[in-house]
XYZ file of C-alpha atoms in Angstrom:
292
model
C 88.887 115.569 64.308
C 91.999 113.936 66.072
C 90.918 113.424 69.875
C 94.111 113.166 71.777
C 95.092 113.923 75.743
C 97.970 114.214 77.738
C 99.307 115.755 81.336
C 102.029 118.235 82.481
C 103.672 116.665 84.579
C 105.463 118.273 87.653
C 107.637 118.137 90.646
C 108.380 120.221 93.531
C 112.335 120.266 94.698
C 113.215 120.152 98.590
C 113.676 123.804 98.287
C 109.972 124.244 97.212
C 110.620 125.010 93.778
C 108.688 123.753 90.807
C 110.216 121.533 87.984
C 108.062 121.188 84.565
C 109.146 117.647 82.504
C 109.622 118.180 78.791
C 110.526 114.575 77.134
C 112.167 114.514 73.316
C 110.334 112.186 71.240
C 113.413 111.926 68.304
C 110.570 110.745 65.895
C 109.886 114.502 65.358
C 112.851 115.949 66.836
C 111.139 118.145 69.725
C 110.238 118.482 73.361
C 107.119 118.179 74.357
C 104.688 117.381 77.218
C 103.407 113.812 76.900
C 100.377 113.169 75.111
C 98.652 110.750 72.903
C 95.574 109.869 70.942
C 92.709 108.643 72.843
C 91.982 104.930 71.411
C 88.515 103.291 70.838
C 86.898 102.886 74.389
C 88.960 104.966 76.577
C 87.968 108.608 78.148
C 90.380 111.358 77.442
C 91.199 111.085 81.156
C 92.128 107.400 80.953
C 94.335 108.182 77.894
C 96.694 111.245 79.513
C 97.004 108.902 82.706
C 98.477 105.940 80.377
C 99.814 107.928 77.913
C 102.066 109.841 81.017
C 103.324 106.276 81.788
C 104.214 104.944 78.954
C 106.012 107.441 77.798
C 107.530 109.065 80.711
C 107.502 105.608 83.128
C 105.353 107.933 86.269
C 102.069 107.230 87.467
C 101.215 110.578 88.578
C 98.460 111.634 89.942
C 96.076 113.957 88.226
C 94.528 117.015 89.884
C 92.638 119.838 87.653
C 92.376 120.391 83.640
C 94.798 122.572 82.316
C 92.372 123.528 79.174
C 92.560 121.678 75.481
C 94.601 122.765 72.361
C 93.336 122.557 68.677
C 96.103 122.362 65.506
C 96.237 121.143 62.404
C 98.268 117.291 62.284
C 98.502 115.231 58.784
C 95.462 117.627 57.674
C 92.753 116.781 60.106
C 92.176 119.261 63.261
C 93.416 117.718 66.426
C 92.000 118.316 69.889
C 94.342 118.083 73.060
C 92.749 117.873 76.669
C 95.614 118.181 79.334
C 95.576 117.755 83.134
C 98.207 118.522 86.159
C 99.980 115.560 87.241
C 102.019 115.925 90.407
C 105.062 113.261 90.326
C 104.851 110.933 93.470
C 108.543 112.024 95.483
C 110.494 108.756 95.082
C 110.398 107.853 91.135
C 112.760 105.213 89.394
C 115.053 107.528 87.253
C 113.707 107.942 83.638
C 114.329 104.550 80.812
C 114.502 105.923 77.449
C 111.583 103.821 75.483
C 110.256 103.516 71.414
C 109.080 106.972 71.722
C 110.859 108.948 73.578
C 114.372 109.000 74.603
C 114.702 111.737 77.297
C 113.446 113.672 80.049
C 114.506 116.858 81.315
C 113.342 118.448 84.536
C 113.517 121.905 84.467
C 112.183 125.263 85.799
C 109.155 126.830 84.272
C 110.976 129.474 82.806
C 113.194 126.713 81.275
C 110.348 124.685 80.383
C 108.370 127.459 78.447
C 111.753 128.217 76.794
C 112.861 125.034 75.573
C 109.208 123.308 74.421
C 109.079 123.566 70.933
C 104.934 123.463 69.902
C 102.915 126.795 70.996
C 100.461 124.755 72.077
C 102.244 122.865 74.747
C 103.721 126.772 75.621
C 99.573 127.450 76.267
C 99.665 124.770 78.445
C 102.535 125.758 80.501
C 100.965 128.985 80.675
C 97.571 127.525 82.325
C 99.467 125.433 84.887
C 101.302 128.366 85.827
C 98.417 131.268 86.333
C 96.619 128.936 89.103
C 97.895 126.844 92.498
C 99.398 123.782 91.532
C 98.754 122.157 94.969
C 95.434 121.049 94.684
C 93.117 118.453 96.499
C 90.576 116.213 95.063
C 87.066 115.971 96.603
C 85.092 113.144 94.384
C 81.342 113.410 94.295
C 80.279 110.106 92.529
C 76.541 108.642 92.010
C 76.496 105.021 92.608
C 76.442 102.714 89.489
C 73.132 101.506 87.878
C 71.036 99.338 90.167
C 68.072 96.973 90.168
C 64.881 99.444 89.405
C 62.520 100.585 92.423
C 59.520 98.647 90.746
C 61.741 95.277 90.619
C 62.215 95.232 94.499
C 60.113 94.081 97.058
C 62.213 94.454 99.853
C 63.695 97.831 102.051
C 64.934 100.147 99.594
C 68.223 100.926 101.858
C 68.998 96.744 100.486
C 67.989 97.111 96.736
C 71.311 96.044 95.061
C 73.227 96.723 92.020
C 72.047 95.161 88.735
C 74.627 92.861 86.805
C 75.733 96.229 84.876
C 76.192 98.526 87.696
C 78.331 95.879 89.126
C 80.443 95.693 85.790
C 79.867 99.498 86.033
C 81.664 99.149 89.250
C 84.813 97.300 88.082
C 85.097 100.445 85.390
C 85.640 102.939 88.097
C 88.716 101.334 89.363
C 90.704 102.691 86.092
C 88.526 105.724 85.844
C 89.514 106.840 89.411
C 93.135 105.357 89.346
C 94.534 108.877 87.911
C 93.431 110.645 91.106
C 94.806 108.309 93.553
C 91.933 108.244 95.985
C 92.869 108.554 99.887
C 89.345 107.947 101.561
C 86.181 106.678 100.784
C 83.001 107.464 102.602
C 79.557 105.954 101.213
C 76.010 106.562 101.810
C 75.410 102.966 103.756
C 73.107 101.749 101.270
C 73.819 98.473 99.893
C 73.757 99.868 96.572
C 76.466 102.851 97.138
C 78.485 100.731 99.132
C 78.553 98.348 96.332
C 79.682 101.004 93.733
C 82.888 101.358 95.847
C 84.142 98.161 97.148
C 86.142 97.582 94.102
C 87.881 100.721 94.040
C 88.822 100.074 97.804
C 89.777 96.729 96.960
C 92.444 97.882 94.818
C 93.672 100.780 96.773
C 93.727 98.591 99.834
C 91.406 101.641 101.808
C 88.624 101.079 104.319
C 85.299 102.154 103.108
C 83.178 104.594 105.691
C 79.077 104.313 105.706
C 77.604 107.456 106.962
C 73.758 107.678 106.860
C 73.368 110.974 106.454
C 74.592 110.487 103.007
C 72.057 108.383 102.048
C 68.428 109.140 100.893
C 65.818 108.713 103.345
C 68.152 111.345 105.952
C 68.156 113.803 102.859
C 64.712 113.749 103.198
C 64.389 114.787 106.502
C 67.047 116.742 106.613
C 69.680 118.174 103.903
C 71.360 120.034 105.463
C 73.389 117.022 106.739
C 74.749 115.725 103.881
C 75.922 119.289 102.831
C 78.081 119.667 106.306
C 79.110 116.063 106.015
C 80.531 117.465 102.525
C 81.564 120.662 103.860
C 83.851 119.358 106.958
C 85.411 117.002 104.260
C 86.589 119.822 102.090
C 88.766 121.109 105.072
C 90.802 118.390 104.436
C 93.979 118.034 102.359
C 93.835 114.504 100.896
C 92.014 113.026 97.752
C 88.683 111.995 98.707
C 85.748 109.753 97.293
C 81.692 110.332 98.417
C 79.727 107.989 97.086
C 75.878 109.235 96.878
C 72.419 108.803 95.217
C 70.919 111.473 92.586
C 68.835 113.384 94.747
C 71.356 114.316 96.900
C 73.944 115.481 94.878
C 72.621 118.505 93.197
C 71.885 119.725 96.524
C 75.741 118.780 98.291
C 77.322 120.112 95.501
C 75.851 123.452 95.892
C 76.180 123.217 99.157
C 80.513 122.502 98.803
C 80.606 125.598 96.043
C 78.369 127.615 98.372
C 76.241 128.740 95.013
C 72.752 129.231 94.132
C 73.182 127.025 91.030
C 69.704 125.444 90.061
C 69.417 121.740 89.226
C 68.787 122.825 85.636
C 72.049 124.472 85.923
C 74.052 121.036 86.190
C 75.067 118.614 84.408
C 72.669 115.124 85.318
C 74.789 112.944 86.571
C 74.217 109.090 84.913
C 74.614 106.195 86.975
C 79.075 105.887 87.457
C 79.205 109.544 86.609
C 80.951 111.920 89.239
C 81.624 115.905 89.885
C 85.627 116.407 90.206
C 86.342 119.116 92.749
C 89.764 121.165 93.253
C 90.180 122.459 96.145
C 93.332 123.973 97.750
C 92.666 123.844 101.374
C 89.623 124.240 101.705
C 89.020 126.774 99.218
C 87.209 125.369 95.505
C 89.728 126.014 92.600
C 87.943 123.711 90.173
C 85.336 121.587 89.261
C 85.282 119.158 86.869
C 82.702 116.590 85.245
C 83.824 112.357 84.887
C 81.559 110.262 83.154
C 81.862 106.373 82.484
C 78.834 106.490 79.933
C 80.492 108.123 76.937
């Protein structure tokens, strides 16, 4: 099977309206939403996010999955995973590149009319049925550190070992497509760790709270869930960085479920829940890993 990805990508006008891009790739002769086979060590999210760039120039940032798409290319199945991309307001206008050499902006009616493939029409289709204005709420576990056994000292200071900290440096182009806003950290050394590159690069000031971290849980989780829960009022793309025990019970807690532990996927060391949310309310939830 052909693993590809790729992103709708869309704008909204200053009368509120919505505007689909469909590029022309005059290699095949069609319009199309961007998309491209996922190379050798890159996630399928990693892949829409560059291929969106390259061939369209944007950086935009990615909010829910839109579904996947299965045809037959060259005689081989392929597989396409697409996500929302929202186009920042002030882009350079479009370059024509190797692949593709236009852009057009137009309604969704326009757009589901003039896209040649069925697939991408599918697509359309998906973005269309739900909100398009959604939030991102980040749920990560912190990267893989030094084991309990290996550490005489407090537990709150047991660091990251030399591959959670290269673990780490990974996050900063697995997070990149959802343009993180905030970051807020259990304040153990090893959490805060996980996320200083990421705020590095996004130039953001990193929040400890305690009741995020694993002794508090103990005594009381019902703090970490309202921590969690006043944080999903808000409208801006946010990262909590928290330990494995916690999680299971926070993300219940933010989808107000009865979900059972067994019920979710185990998040690895890096890995993180994706949550949509449109003010407040949870659209979406989706599952990042780094370990794959």
């Amino acid at each position: 099977m052909i693993r590809a990805a790729g992103a709708l990508l869309w704008r909204e006008t200053p009368d509120r309206e919505i505007e689909i891009a469909l590029i022309h790739r005059p290699r095949y002769d069609d319009w199309s939403l961007p998309k491209g086979k996922i190379e050798t060590g890159e996630t399928a999210l990693q892949c829409a996010y560059r291929e969106l760039l390259e061939e369209t120039g944007v950086r935009g940032l990615f909010t829910r999955q839109l579904g996947s798409v299965e045809y037959e290319e060259t005689g081989q199945i392929k597989r396409v995973i697409f996500w929302s991309a929202q186009c920042a307001p002030h882009v350079d206008e479009f370059s024509p590149n190797e692949e593709v050499d236009q852009l057009l902006w137009l309604s969704p009616d326009a757009a589901t009319e003039k896209v040649t493939h069925t697939s991408d029409k599918e697509i359309v289709g998906n973005f269309l049925s739900e909100n398009s204005h959604t939030d991102t709420l980040i749920i990560l576990r912190h990267t893989k550190a030094l084991e309990r056994g290996d550490w005489d000292e407090t537990d709150s200071q047991r660091t990251l070992n030399e591959y959670g900290f290269d673990q780490a440096q990974l996050l900063i182009k697995h997070l990149e497509p959802y343009a993180i806003e905030e970051i807020y950290t259990s304040d153990y050394l090893r959490c805060v760790q996980t996320v200083t590159p990421i705020a590095h690069s996004r130039g953001l000031t990193i929040t400890q709270v305690p009741s995020l971290n694993e002794e508090t849980f103990e005594s009381d989780p019902a703090r970490s869930v309202a921590f969690a829960n006043a944080l999903k009022q808000d409208e801006k793309n946010i990262l909590i960085c928290s330990h494995n025990p916690v999680i299971p019970t926070m993300l219940r807690g933010i989808l107000n479920t009865k979900l059972k532990n067994k019920d979710l996927i185990k998040l690895e060391p890096g890995d993180a829940w994706i949550v949509h949310r449109v003010k407040g309310e949870i659209v979406g939830l989706d599952y990042l890993s780094i370990n794959n």
